[in-house]
Amino acid sequence: MTIPTPSYNPMDLTGRRILVTGASAGIGRATAVVLARLGARLLLNGRDAGRLEETAGRLEGQGHAVAPFDLSDLEAVPGWVKQQAADGPFDGIAHCAGIQTLRPIRIFSAGFFDEVMHANLGSALALARGLRQKGCHAERAAMVLISSTAATAASPGNVVYAASKGGIIAATKGLAVELLSDGIRVNCVVPSIVETELIERGKQKLTGEQYEHLRRLQPMGFGHPDDIAHMIAYLLADTSRWMTGSIVTVDGGRTA
Ligand SMILES: NC(=O)c1ccc[n+]([C@@H]2O[C@H](COP(=O)([O-])OP(=O)(O)OC[C@H]3O[C@@H](n4cnc5c(N)ncnc54)[C@H](OP(=O)(O)O)[C@@H]3O)[C@@H](O)[C@H]2O)c1
């Protein structure tokens, strides 16, 4: 008689409650699909309720919900997290929300700086403050932030975005140590160019030659949102239980 082997999946997320930001598009949407397939129960955030519902409609499993909210409202974020945790503490956050607008430094403005910094960096810090609150996180929880190779290699015409993403790397390291005693691991993924709407919008401002140049930056070509989603899942699951403060590059060989 053969004894059935219990299925082994160290990335199993069954029963885990995870907040996915940026879930209405691109990497966040792909991440939601992957995490749900691994068994997680998701709270989907973005600002566009219709597109969040569209993501929810693609998810496997039960118990998912949508929570439209503007994460640039930094003062309100911790209270919003607390409110959402009334349905159960979070086992993790995949913070995929972000904005990118190519803008050369000659047209730099304080308003643009505030907009990008709030959406990309401030939101991450405010979410960290929210997650560490009593009752908002499970005994062991994980937070995954997204930086960009724009922060680690020159990104002309894009320096405010690059600076916000450099801040994410610095924040990951500091938060990892600061939140250790709360049982929260904090890690960061550094993608190169992945084909999402964010890139589609930027593409409209580029010549065919410039677009081709961007594609060739990655020896393996542009990434697919799943390439980042899989790493995010790894960093949320027990597969990464001995990792915190790690900056993980997923870039199709760009920085090889
Ligand atoms: N695509 C790439 O090549 C690439 C490369 C490196 C890093 N990244 C980073 O990866 C992350 C995801 O990028 P993506 O390409 O998936 O972008 P995307 O397709 O443009 O999606 C961005 C997501 O962020 C949400 N969002 C933006 N501002 C928000 C706010 N204030 N409050 C709440 N949600 C907000 C959007 O939701 P709503 O529109 O519903 O508000 C949307 O769901 C970003 O942090 C980006 O910087 C992307």
PDB file of C-alpha atoms and ligand atoms in Angstrom:
ATOM      1  CA  MET A   1       0.000   0.000   0.000  1.00  0.00           C
ATOM      2  CA  THR A   2       1.358   3.470  -0.826  1.00  0.00           C
ATOM      3  CA  ILE A   3       0.986   6.122   1.822  1.00  0.00           C
ATOM      4  CA  PRO A   4      -0.015   9.459   0.308  1.00  0.00           C
ATOM      5  CA  THR A   5       2.668  12.122   0.827  1.00  0.00           C
ATOM      6  CA  PRO A   6       1.262  15.282   2.344  1.00  0.00           C
ATOM      7  CA  SER A   7       1.612  18.072  -0.186  1.00  0.00           C
ATOM      8  CA  TYR A   8       4.605  20.270   0.587  1.00  0.00           C
ATOM      9  CA  ASN A   9       4.472  23.943  -0.278  1.00  0.00           C
ATOM     10  CA  PRO A  10       6.616  26.282   1.822  1.00  0.00           C
ATOM     11  CA  MET A  11       4.933  29.213   0.066  1.00  0.00           C
ATOM     12  CA  ASP A  12       1.501  28.171   1.299  1.00  0.00           C
ATOM     13  CA  LEU A  13      -0.419  31.206   2.579  1.00  0.00           C
ATOM     14  CA  THR A  14      -3.599  29.445   3.601  1.00  0.00           C
ATOM     15  CA  GLY A  15      -5.506  31.470   6.168  1.00  0.00           C
ATOM     16  CA  ARG A  16      -3.146  34.459   6.049  1.00  0.00           C
ATOM     17  CA  ARG A  17      -4.735  37.914   5.781  1.00  0.00           C
ATOM     18  CA  ILE A  18      -2.771  40.211   3.483  1.00  0.00           C
ATOM     19  CA  LEU A  19      -3.269  43.821   2.412  1.00  0.00           C
ATOM     20  CA  VAL A  20      -2.268  44.373  -1.216  1.00  0.00           C
ATOM     21  CA  THR A  21      -1.917  48.024  -2.251  1.00  0.00           C
ATOM     22  CA  GLY A  22      -1.857  49.024  -5.905  1.00  0.00           C
ATOM     23  CA  ALA A  23      -4.193  46.075  -6.470  1.00  0.00           C
ATOM     24  CA  SER A  24      -6.203  47.822  -9.183  1.00  0.00           C
ATOM     25  CA  ALA A  25      -3.442  47.450 -11.801  1.00  0.00           C
ATOM     26  CA  GLY A  26      -0.083  46.042 -12.880  1.00  0.00           C
ATOM     27  CA  ILE A  27       2.189  44.435 -10.317  1.00  0.00           C
ATOM     28  CA  GLY A  28      -0.313  44.800  -7.468  1.00  0.00           C
ATOM     29  CA  ARG A  29      -3.061  43.076  -9.432  1.00  0.00           C
ATOM     30  CA  ALA A  30      -0.732  40.232 -10.469  1.00  0.00           C
ATOM     31  CA  THR A  31       0.415  39.917  -6.846  1.00  0.00           C
ATOM     32  CA  ALA A  32      -3.176  39.631  -5.656  1.00  0.00           C
ATOM     33  CA  VAL A  33      -3.854  36.821  -8.137  1.00  0.00           C
ATOM     34  CA  VAL A  34      -0.728  34.901  -7.049  1.00  0.00           C
ATOM     35  CA  LEU A  35      -1.316  35.371  -3.289  1.00  0.00           C
ATOM     36  CA  ALA A  36      -4.926  34.235  -3.600  1.00  0.00           C
ATOM     37  CA  ARG A  37      -3.768  31.123  -5.487  1.00  0.00           C
ATOM     38  CA  LEU A  38      -1.467  30.392  -2.537  1.00  0.00           C
ATOM     39  CA  GLY A  39      -4.466  30.531  -0.187  1.00  0.00           C
ATOM     40  CA  ALA A  40      -4.284  34.077   1.249  1.00  0.00           C
ATOM     41  CA  ARG A  41      -7.350  36.125   2.135  1.00  0.00           C
ATOM     42  CA  LEU A  42      -6.847  39.555   0.628  1.00  0.00           C
ATOM     43  CA  LEU A  43      -7.818  43.151   1.229  1.00  0.00           C
ATOM     44  CA  LEU A  44      -7.348  44.995  -2.056  1.00  0.00           C
ATOM     45  CA  ASN A  45      -6.431  48.685  -2.034  1.00  0.00           C
ATOM     46  CA  GLY A  46      -6.159  51.335  -4.726  1.00  0.00           C
ATOM     47  CA  ARG A  47      -8.246  54.444  -5.433  1.00  0.00           C
ATOM     48  CA  ASP A  48     -10.352  53.123  -8.319  1.00  0.00           C
ATOM     49  CA  ALA A  49     -13.149  51.007  -6.805  1.00  0.00           C
ATOM     50  CA  GLY A  50     -14.243  49.639 -10.188  1.00  0.00           C
ATOM     51  CA  ARG A  51     -10.797  48.327 -11.068  1.00  0.00           C
ATOM     52  CA  LEU A  52     -10.388  46.844  -7.584  1.00  0.00           C
ATOM     53  CA  GLU A  53     -13.633  44.916  -8.074  1.00  0.00           C
ATOM     54  CA  GLU A  54     -12.257  43.720 -11.417  1.00  0.00           C
ATOM     55  CA  THR A  55      -9.188  42.352  -9.598  1.00  0.00           C
ATOM     56  CA  ALA A  56     -11.394  40.765  -6.933  1.00  0.00           C
ATOM     57  CA  GLY A  57     -13.298  38.981  -9.708  1.00  0.00           C
ATOM     58  CA  ARG A  58     -10.075  37.285 -10.831  1.00  0.00           C
ATOM     59  CA  LEU A  59      -9.173  35.834  -7.420  1.00  0.00           C
ATOM     60  CA  GLU A  60      -9.354  32.217  -6.303  1.00  0.00           C
ATOM     61  CA  GLY A  61     -10.733  31.457  -2.852  1.00  0.00           C
ATOM     62  CA  GLN A  62     -13.123  33.190  -0.490  1.00  0.00           C
ATOM     63  CA  GLY A  63     -13.117  36.103   1.922  1.00  0.00           C
ATOM     64  CA  HIS A  64     -11.455  38.768  -0.208  1.00  0.00           C
ATOM     65  CA  ALA A  65     -12.560  42.405   0.077  1.00  0.00           C
ATOM     66  CA  VAL A  66     -11.819  45.753  -1.531  1.00  0.00           C
ATOM     67  CA  ALA A  67     -10.957  48.948   0.343  1.00  0.00           C
ATOM     68  CA  PRO A  68     -10.527  52.001  -1.909  1.00  0.00           C
ATOM     69  CA  PHE A  69      -8.442  54.660  -0.159  1.00  0.00           C
ATOM     70  CA  ASP A  70      -5.878  57.304  -1.123  1.00  0.00           C
ATOM     71  CA  LEU A  71      -2.584  56.324   0.535  1.00  0.00           C
ATOM     72  CA  SER A  72      -1.157  59.808  -0.123  1.00  0.00           C
ATOM     73  CA  ASP A  73      -3.288  61.014   2.790  1.00  0.00           C
ATOM     74  CA  LEU A  74      -0.465  60.147   5.140  1.00  0.00           C
ATOM     75  CA  GLU A  75      -2.024  61.358   8.381  1.00  0.00           C
ATOM     76  CA  ALA A  76      -5.086  59.176   7.756  1.00  0.00           C
ATOM     77  CA  VAL A  77      -3.261  55.953   6.809  1.00  0.00           C
ATOM     78  CA  PRO A  78      -2.570  54.510  10.307  1.00  0.00           C
ATOM     79  CA  GLY A  79      -6.195  55.045  11.358  1.00  0.00           C
ATOM     80  CA  TRP A  80      -7.378  53.463   8.119  1.00  0.00           C
ATOM     81  CA  VAL A  81      -5.190  50.392   8.759  1.00  0.00           C
ATOM     82  CA  LYS A  82      -6.590  50.127  12.293  1.00  0.00           C
ATOM     83  CA  GLN A  83     -10.121  50.301  10.914  1.00  0.00           C
ATOM     84  CA  GLN A  84      -9.381  47.532   8.371  1.00  0.00           C
ATOM     85  CA  ALA A  85      -7.798  45.362  11.091  1.00  0.00           C
ATOM     86  CA  ALA A  86     -11.158  45.219  12.857  1.00  0.00           C
ATOM     87  CA  ASP A  87     -11.822  42.230  10.542  1.00  0.00           C
ATOM     88  CA  GLY A  88      -8.643  40.513  11.756  1.00  0.00           C
ATOM     89  CA  PRO A  89      -4.956  41.383  12.118  1.00  0.00           C
ATOM     90  CA  PHE A  90      -2.791  41.391   9.008  1.00  0.00           C
ATOM     91  CA  ASP A  91      -0.192  38.687   8.367  1.00  0.00           C
ATOM     92  CA  GLY A  92       1.348  40.863   5.709  1.00  0.00           C
ATOM     93  CA  ILE A  93       1.301  43.879   3.457  1.00  0.00           C
ATOM     94  CA  ALA A  94       2.401  43.871  -0.185  1.00  0.00           C
ATOM     95  CA  HIS A  95       2.821  47.581  -0.839  1.00  0.00           C
ATOM     96  CA  CYS A  96       2.626  47.818  -4.638  1.00  0.00           C
ATOM     97  CA  ALA A  97       0.989  51.260  -4.981  1.00  0.00           C
ATOM     98  CA  GLY A  98       3.143  53.896  -6.615  1.00  0.00           C
ATOM     99  CA  ILE A  99       3.281  56.586  -9.268  1.00  0.00           C
ATOM    100  CA  GLN A 100       5.849  57.515 -11.868  1.00  0.00           C
ATOM    101  CA  THR A 101       5.811  60.592 -14.089  1.00  0.00           C
ATOM    102  CA  LEU A 102       8.892  61.247 -16.191  1.00  0.00           C
ATOM    103  CA  ARG A 103       9.896  64.877 -15.633  1.00  0.00           C
ATOM    104  CA  PRO A 104      13.290  66.484 -16.289  1.00  0.00           C
ATOM    105  CA  ILE A 105      14.791  68.487 -13.443  1.00  0.00           C
ATOM    106  CA  ARG A 106      14.399  71.762 -15.361  1.00  0.00           C
ATOM    107  CA  ILE A 107      10.669  71.581 -14.606  1.00  0.00           C
ATOM    108  CA  PHE A 108      11.049  70.402 -11.005  1.00  0.00           C
ATOM    109  CA  SER A 109       8.496  71.864  -8.606  1.00  0.00           C
ATOM    110  CA  ALA A 110       7.743  71.501  -4.913  1.00  0.00           C
ATOM    111  CA  GLY A 111       4.222  70.308  -5.714  1.00  0.00           C
ATOM    112  CA  PHE A 112       5.512  67.505  -7.954  1.00  0.00           C
ATOM    113  CA  PHE A 113       8.063  66.496  -5.300  1.00  0.00           C
ATOM    114  CA  ASP A 114       5.353  66.285  -2.636  1.00  0.00           C
ATOM    115  CA  GLU A 115       3.031  64.293  -4.890  1.00  0.00           C
ATOM    116  CA  VAL A 116       5.640  61.639  -5.784  1.00  0.00           C
ATOM    117  CA  MET A 117       7.186  61.421  -2.308  1.00  0.00           C
ATOM    118  CA  HIS A 118       3.808  61.080  -0.600  1.00  0.00           C
ATOM    119  CA  ALA A 119       2.529  58.394  -2.971  1.00  0.00           C
ATOM    120  CA  ASN A 120       5.745  56.337  -3.134  1.00  0.00           C
ATOM    121  CA  LEU A 121       7.684  56.818   0.100  1.00  0.00           C
ATOM    122  CA  GLY A 122       5.345  58.469   2.590  1.00  0.00           C
ATOM    123  CA  SER A 123       2.695  55.809   1.973  1.00  0.00           C
ATOM    124  CA  ALA A 124       5.190  53.042   2.852  1.00  0.00           C
ATOM    125  CA  LEU A 125       6.182  54.724   6.114  1.00  0.00           C
ATOM    126  CA  ALA A 126       2.592  55.479   7.075  1.00  0.00           C
ATOM    127  CA  LEU A 127       1.592  51.867   6.349  1.00  0.00           C
ATOM    128  CA  ALA A 128       4.470  50.637   8.523  1.00  0.00           C
ATOM    129  CA  ARG A 129       3.237  52.850  11.340  1.00  0.00           C
ATOM    130  CA  GLY A 130      -0.256  51.495  10.761  1.00  0.00           C
ATOM    131  CA  LEU A 131       0.788  47.831  10.718  1.00  0.00           C
ATOM    132  CA  ARG A 132       2.815  47.999  13.948  1.00  0.00           C
ATOM    133  CA  GLN A 133      -0.181  49.245  15.951  1.00  0.00           C
ATOM    134  CA  LYS A 134      -1.591  46.885  18.576  1.00  0.00           C
ATOM    135  CA  GLY A 135      -4.122  44.497  17.071  1.00  0.00           C
ATOM    136  CA  CYS A 136      -3.168  45.334  13.476  1.00  0.00           C
ATOM    137  CA  HIS A 137      -0.570  42.607  12.880  1.00  0.00           C
ATOM    138  CA  ALA A 138      -0.332  38.913  13.598  1.00  0.00           C
ATOM    139  CA  GLU A 139       2.342  37.631  15.981  1.00  0.00           C
ATOM    140  CA  ARG A 140       4.592  37.130  12.948  1.00  0.00           C
ATOM    141  CA  ALA A 141       3.964  39.399   9.985  1.00  0.00           C
ATOM    142  CA  ALA A 142       5.798  40.562   6.872  1.00  0.00           C
ATOM    143  CA  MET A 143       5.850  43.754   4.862  1.00  0.00           C
ATOM    144  CA  VAL A 144       7.131  43.929   1.295  1.00  0.00           C
ATOM    145  CA  LEU A 145       8.036  47.259  -0.292  1.00  0.00           C
ATOM    146  CA  ILE A 146       8.866  47.948  -3.937  1.00  0.00           C
ATOM    147  CA  SER A 147      11.840  50.030  -4.986  1.00  0.00           C
ATOM    148  CA  SER A 148      13.150  50.246  -8.565  1.00  0.00           C
ATOM    149  CA  THR A 149      16.408  49.964 -10.488  1.00  0.00           C
ATOM    150  CA  ALA A 150      15.757  53.674 -11.124  1.00  0.00           C
ATOM    151  CA  ALA A 151      17.161  54.075  -7.600  1.00  0.00           C
ATOM    152  CA  THR A 152      20.264  51.955  -8.136  1.00  0.00           C
ATOM    153  CA  ALA A 153      21.253  52.969 -11.694  1.00  0.00           C
ATOM    154  CA  ALA A 154      21.082  56.412 -13.324  1.00  0.00           C
ATOM    155  CA  SER A 155      17.543  57.320 -14.369  1.00  0.00           C
ATOM    156  CA  PRO A 156      17.757  60.682 -16.167  1.00  0.00           C
ATOM    157  CA  GLY A 157      14.536  62.620 -16.501  1.00  0.00           C
ATOM    158  CA  ASN A 158      13.164  60.562 -13.638  1.00  0.00           C
ATOM    159  CA  VAL A 159      15.132  61.697 -10.594  1.00  0.00           C
ATOM    160  CA  VAL A 160      12.282  62.529  -8.233  1.00  0.00           C
ATOM    161  CA  TYR A 161      10.816  59.037  -8.724  1.00  0.00           C
ATOM    162  CA  ALA A 162      14.329  57.559  -8.386  1.00  0.00           C
ATOM    163  CA  ALA A 163      14.881  59.459  -5.126  1.00  0.00           C
ATOM    164  CA  SER A 164      11.551  58.222  -3.745  1.00  0.00           C
ATOM    165  CA  LYS A 165      12.589  54.654  -4.590  1.00  0.00           C
ATOM    166  CA  GLY A 166      16.046  55.166  -3.049  1.00  0.00           C
ATOM    167  CA  GLY A 167      14.169  56.202   0.072  1.00  0.00           C
ATOM    168  CA  ILE A 168      12.315  52.869  -0.017  1.00  0.00           C
ATOM    169  CA  ILE A 169      15.633  50.987   0.179  1.00  0.00           C
ATOM    170  CA  ALA A 170      16.792  53.083   3.147  1.00  0.00           C
ATOM    171  CA  ALA A 171      13.389  52.736   4.810  1.00  0.00           C
ATOM    172  CA  THR A 172      13.422  48.937   4.375  1.00  0.00           C
ATOM    173  CA  LYS A 173      16.658  48.622   6.292  1.00  0.00           C
ATOM    174  CA  GLY A 174      15.644  50.954   9.123  1.00  0.00           C
ATOM    175  CA  LEU A 175      12.142  49.537   9.459  1.00  0.00           C
ATOM    176  CA  ALA A 176      13.443  45.958   9.458  1.00  0.00           C
ATOM    177  CA  VAL A 177      15.401  46.609  12.642  1.00  0.00           C
ATOM    178  CA  GLU A 178      12.850  48.947  14.210  1.00  0.00           C
ATOM    179  CA  LEU A 179       9.968  46.496  13.750  1.00  0.00           C
ATOM    180  CA  LEU A 180      11.870  43.343  14.708  1.00  0.00           C
ATOM    181  CA  SER A 181      10.532  43.418  18.274  1.00  0.00           C
ATOM    182  CA  ASP A 182       6.974  43.682  16.882  1.00  0.00           C
ATOM    183  CA  GLY A 183       7.522  40.427  14.940  1.00  0.00           C
ATOM    184  CA  ILE A 184       7.319  42.240  11.583  1.00  0.00           C
ATOM    185  CA  ARG A 185       9.841  41.432   8.841  1.00  0.00           C
ATOM    186  CA  VAL A 186      10.401  44.104   6.185  1.00  0.00           C
ATOM    187  CA  ASN A 187      11.950  43.338   2.802  1.00  0.00           C
ATOM    188  CA  CYS A 188      12.119  45.078  -0.544  1.00  0.00           C
ATOM    189  CA  VAL A 189      11.990  44.048  -4.206  1.00  0.00           C
ATOM    190  CA  VAL A 190      13.930  46.047  -6.778  1.00  0.00           C
ATOM    191  CA  PRO A 191      12.432  45.486 -10.231  1.00  0.00           C
ATOM    192  CA  SER A 192      13.739  46.757 -13.524  1.00  0.00           C
ATOM    193  CA  ILE A 193      11.208  47.537 -16.244  1.00  0.00           C
ATOM    194  CA  VAL A 194       8.057  45.424 -16.119  1.00  0.00           C
ATOM    195  CA  GLU A 195       5.359  45.876 -18.747  1.00  0.00           C
ATOM    196  CA  THR A 196       2.426  47.431 -16.894  1.00  0.00           C
ATOM    197  CA  GLU A 197       0.189  50.461 -17.412  1.00  0.00           C
ATOM    198  CA  LEU A 198       2.778  52.574 -15.616  1.00  0.00           C
ATOM    199  CA  ILE A 199       5.228  51.802 -18.413  1.00  0.00           C
ATOM    200  CA  GLU A 200       2.525  52.081 -21.120  1.00  0.00           C
ATOM    201  CA  ARG A 201       1.843  55.661 -19.996  1.00  0.00           C
ATOM    202  CA  GLY A 202       5.580  56.527 -20.025  1.00  0.00           C
ATOM    203  CA  LYS A 203       5.949  54.911 -23.452  1.00  0.00           C
ATOM    204  CA  GLN A 204       3.591  57.416 -25.019  1.00  0.00           C
ATOM    205  CA  LYS A 205       6.209  60.115 -24.337  1.00  0.00           C
ATOM    206  CA  LEU A 206       9.041  58.106 -25.942  1.00  0.00           C
ATOM    207  CA  THR A 207      10.240  57.657 -29.528  1.00  0.00           C
ATOM    208  CA  GLY A 208      10.459  54.121 -30.899  1.00  0.00           C
ATOM    209  CA  GLU A 209      14.222  54.317 -30.502  1.00  0.00           C
ATOM    210  CA  GLN A 210      13.984  55.346 -26.835  1.00  0.00           C
ATOM    211  CA  TYR A 211      11.533  52.507 -26.178  1.00  0.00           C
ATOM    212  CA  GLU A 212      13.899  50.000 -27.789  1.00  0.00           C
ATOM    213  CA  HIS A 213      16.740  51.369 -25.651  1.00  0.00           C
ATOM    214  CA  LEU A 214      14.646  50.743 -22.515  1.00  0.00           C
ATOM    215  CA  ARG A 215      13.848  47.196 -23.621  1.00  0.00           C
ATOM    216  CA  ARG A 216      17.521  46.425 -24.199  1.00  0.00           C
ATOM    217  CA  LEU A 217      18.452  47.624 -20.696  1.00  0.00           C
ATOM    218  CA  GLN A 218      17.292  44.188 -19.526  1.00  0.00           C
ATOM    219  CA  PRO A 219      19.299  41.448 -21.294  1.00  0.00           C
ATOM    220  CA  MET A 220      16.242  39.205 -20.743  1.00  0.00           C
ATOM    221  CA  GLY A 221      13.812  41.841 -22.106  1.00  0.00           C
ATOM    222  CA  PHE A 222      10.973  43.529 -20.214  1.00  0.00           C
ATOM    223  CA  GLY A 223       9.635  41.724 -17.158  1.00  0.00           C
ATOM    224  CA  HIS A 224       6.111  40.370 -16.673  1.00  0.00           C
ATOM    225  CA  PRO A 225       4.146  41.449 -13.545  1.00  0.00           C
ATOM    226  CA  ASP A 226       4.182  37.801 -12.358  1.00  0.00           C
ATOM    227  CA  ASP A 227       7.988  37.932 -12.169  1.00  0.00           C
ATOM    228  CA  ILE A 228       7.673  40.463  -9.356  1.00  0.00           C
ATOM    229  CA  ALA A 229       4.524  38.920  -7.853  1.00  0.00           C
ATOM    230  CA  HIS A 230       6.317  35.596  -7.298  1.00  0.00           C
ATOM    231  CA  MET A 231       9.146  37.291  -5.388  1.00  0.00           C
ATOM    232  CA  ILE A 232       6.648  39.253  -3.290  1.00  0.00           C
ATOM    233  CA  ALA A 233       4.897  35.978  -2.422  1.00  0.00           C
ATOM    234  CA  TYR A 234       8.241  34.436  -1.415  1.00  0.00           C
ATOM    235  CA  LEU A 235       8.959  37.411   0.861  1.00  0.00           C
ATOM    236  CA  LEU A 236       5.526  37.180   2.517  1.00  0.00           C
ATOM    237  CA  ALA A 237       5.577  33.408   3.008  1.00  0.00           C
ATOM    238  CA  ASP A 238       7.582  31.291   5.466  1.00  0.00           C
ATOM    239  CA  THR A 239      10.122  30.715   2.680  1.00  0.00           C
ATOM    240  CA  SER A 240      11.684  34.013   3.811  1.00  0.00           C
ATOM    241  CA  ARG A 241      11.190  33.620   7.558  1.00  0.00           C
ATOM    242  CA  TRP A 242      14.925  34.292   8.194  1.00  0.00           C
ATOM    243  CA  MET A 243      15.024  37.381   5.961  1.00  0.00           C
ATOM    244  CA  THR A 244      14.499  40.963   7.019  1.00  0.00           C
ATOM    245  CA  GLY A 245      16.034  44.169   5.690  1.00  0.00           C
ATOM    246  CA  SER A 246      16.876  42.386   2.420  1.00  0.00           C
ATOM    247  CA  ILE A 247      16.918  44.243  -0.875  1.00  0.00           C
ATOM    248  CA  VAL A 248      16.130  41.677  -3.580  1.00  0.00           C
ATOM    249  CA  THR A 249      16.821  42.597  -7.192  1.00  0.00           C
ATOM    250  CA  VAL A 250      14.554  41.082  -9.879  1.00  0.00           C
ATOM    251  CA  ASP A 251      15.675  42.747 -13.079  1.00  0.00           C
ATOM    252  CA  GLY A 252      16.124  40.407 -16.054  1.00  0.00           C
ATOM    253  CA  GLY A 253      19.901  40.701 -15.705  1.00  0.00           C
ATOM    254  CA  ARG A 254      20.033  44.508 -15.864  1.00  0.00           C
ATOM    255  CA  THR A 255      22.515  44.816 -13.010  1.00  0.00           C
ATOM    256  CA  ALA A 256      24.253  41.477 -13.577  1.00  0.00           C
TER     257      ALA A 256
HETATM  258  N1  LIG B   1       6.310  48.715 -13.930  1.00  0.00           N
HETATM  259  C1  LIG B   1       7.612  48.832 -13.755  1.00  0.00           C
HETATM  260  O1  LIG B   1       8.410  48.723 -14.683  1.00  0.00           O
HETATM  261  C2  LIG B   1       8.178  49.080 -12.390  1.00  0.00           C
HETATM  262  C3  LIG B   1       9.561  49.009 -12.219  1.00  0.00           C
HETATM  263  C4  LIG B   1      10.101  49.233 -10.962  1.00  0.00           C
HETATM  264  C5  LIG B   1       9.270  49.510  -9.900  1.00  0.00           C
HETATM  265  N2  LIG B   1       7.915  49.583 -10.095  1.00  0.00           N
HETATM  266  C6  LIG B   1       7.086  49.897  -8.946  1.00  0.00           C
HETATM  267  O2  LIG B   1       6.149  48.859  -8.769  1.00  0.00           O
HETATM  268  C7  LIG B   1       4.944  49.381  -8.204  1.00  0.00           C
HETATM  269  C8  LIG B   1       3.755  49.003  -9.086  1.00  0.00           C
HETATM  270  O3  LIG B   1       3.968  49.525 -10.380  1.00  0.00           O
HETATM  271  P1  LIG B   1       2.982  49.200 -11.594  1.00  0.00           P
HETATM  272  O4  LIG B   1       3.821  49.209 -12.798  1.00  0.00           O
HETATM  273  O5  LIG B   1       2.152  48.032 -11.256  1.00  0.00           O
HETATM  274  O6  LIG B   1       2.080  50.543 -11.596  1.00  0.00           O
HETATM  275  P2  LIG B   1       0.609  50.817 -12.195  1.00  0.00           P
HETATM  276  O7  LIG B   1       0.251  49.784 -13.182  1.00  0.00           O
HETATM  277  O8  LIG B   1       0.594  52.249 -12.603  1.00  0.00           O
HETATM  278  O9  LIG B   1      -0.275  50.658 -10.885  1.00  0.00           O
HETATM  279  C9  LIG B   1      -0.093  51.536  -9.821  1.00  0.00           C
HETATM  280  C10 LIG B   1      -1.038  51.176  -8.709  1.00  0.00           C
HETATM  281  O10 LIG B   1      -0.824  52.088  -7.624  1.00  0.00           O
HETATM  282  C11 LIG B   1      -2.082  52.561  -7.174  1.00  0.00           C
HETATM  283  N3  LIG B   1      -1.918  53.886  -6.586  1.00  0.00           N
HETATM  284  C12 LIG B   1      -1.221  54.933  -7.089  1.00  0.00           C
HETATM  285  N4  LIG B   1      -1.294  55.984  -6.256  1.00  0.00           N
HETATM  286  C13 LIG B   1      -2.068  55.589  -5.205  1.00  0.00           C
HETATM  287  C14 LIG B   1      -2.517  56.227  -4.024  1.00  0.00           C
HETATM  288  N5  LIG B   1      -2.216  57.500  -3.753  1.00  0.00           N
HETATM  289  N6  LIG B   1      -3.296  55.532  -3.156  1.00  0.00           N
HETATM  290  C15 LIG B   1      -3.635  54.257  -3.407  1.00  0.00           C
HETATM  291  N7  LIG B   1      -3.225  53.596  -4.515  1.00  0.00           N
HETATM  292  C16 LIG B   1      -2.471  54.259  -5.408  1.00  0.00           C
HETATM  293  C17 LIG B   1      -2.945  52.575  -8.434  1.00  0.00           C
HETATM  294  O11 LIG B   1      -4.291  52.482  -8.051  1.00  0.00           O
HETATM  295  P3  LIG B   1      -5.440  53.533  -8.495  1.00  0.00           P
HETATM  296  O12 LIG B   1      -5.116  53.984  -9.876  1.00  0.00           O
HETATM  297  O13 LIG B   1      -6.687  52.714  -8.357  1.00  0.00           O
HETATM  298  O14 LIG B   1      -5.320  54.596  -7.466  1.00  0.00           O
HETATM  299  C18 LIG B   1      -2.491  51.291  -9.114  1.00  0.00           C
HETATM  300  O15 LIG B   1      -3.200  50.189  -8.584  1.00  0.00           O
HETATM  301  C19 LIG B   1       5.154  50.894  -8.085  1.00  0.00           C
HETATM  302  O16 LIG B   1       5.618  51.187  -6.798  1.00  0.00           O
HETATM  303  C20 LIG B   1       6.255  51.156  -9.093  1.00  0.00           C
HETATM  304  O17 LIG B   1       6.987  52.303  -8.778  1.00  0.00           O
HETATM  305  C21 LIG B   1       7.343  49.364 -11.316  1.00  0.00           C
END
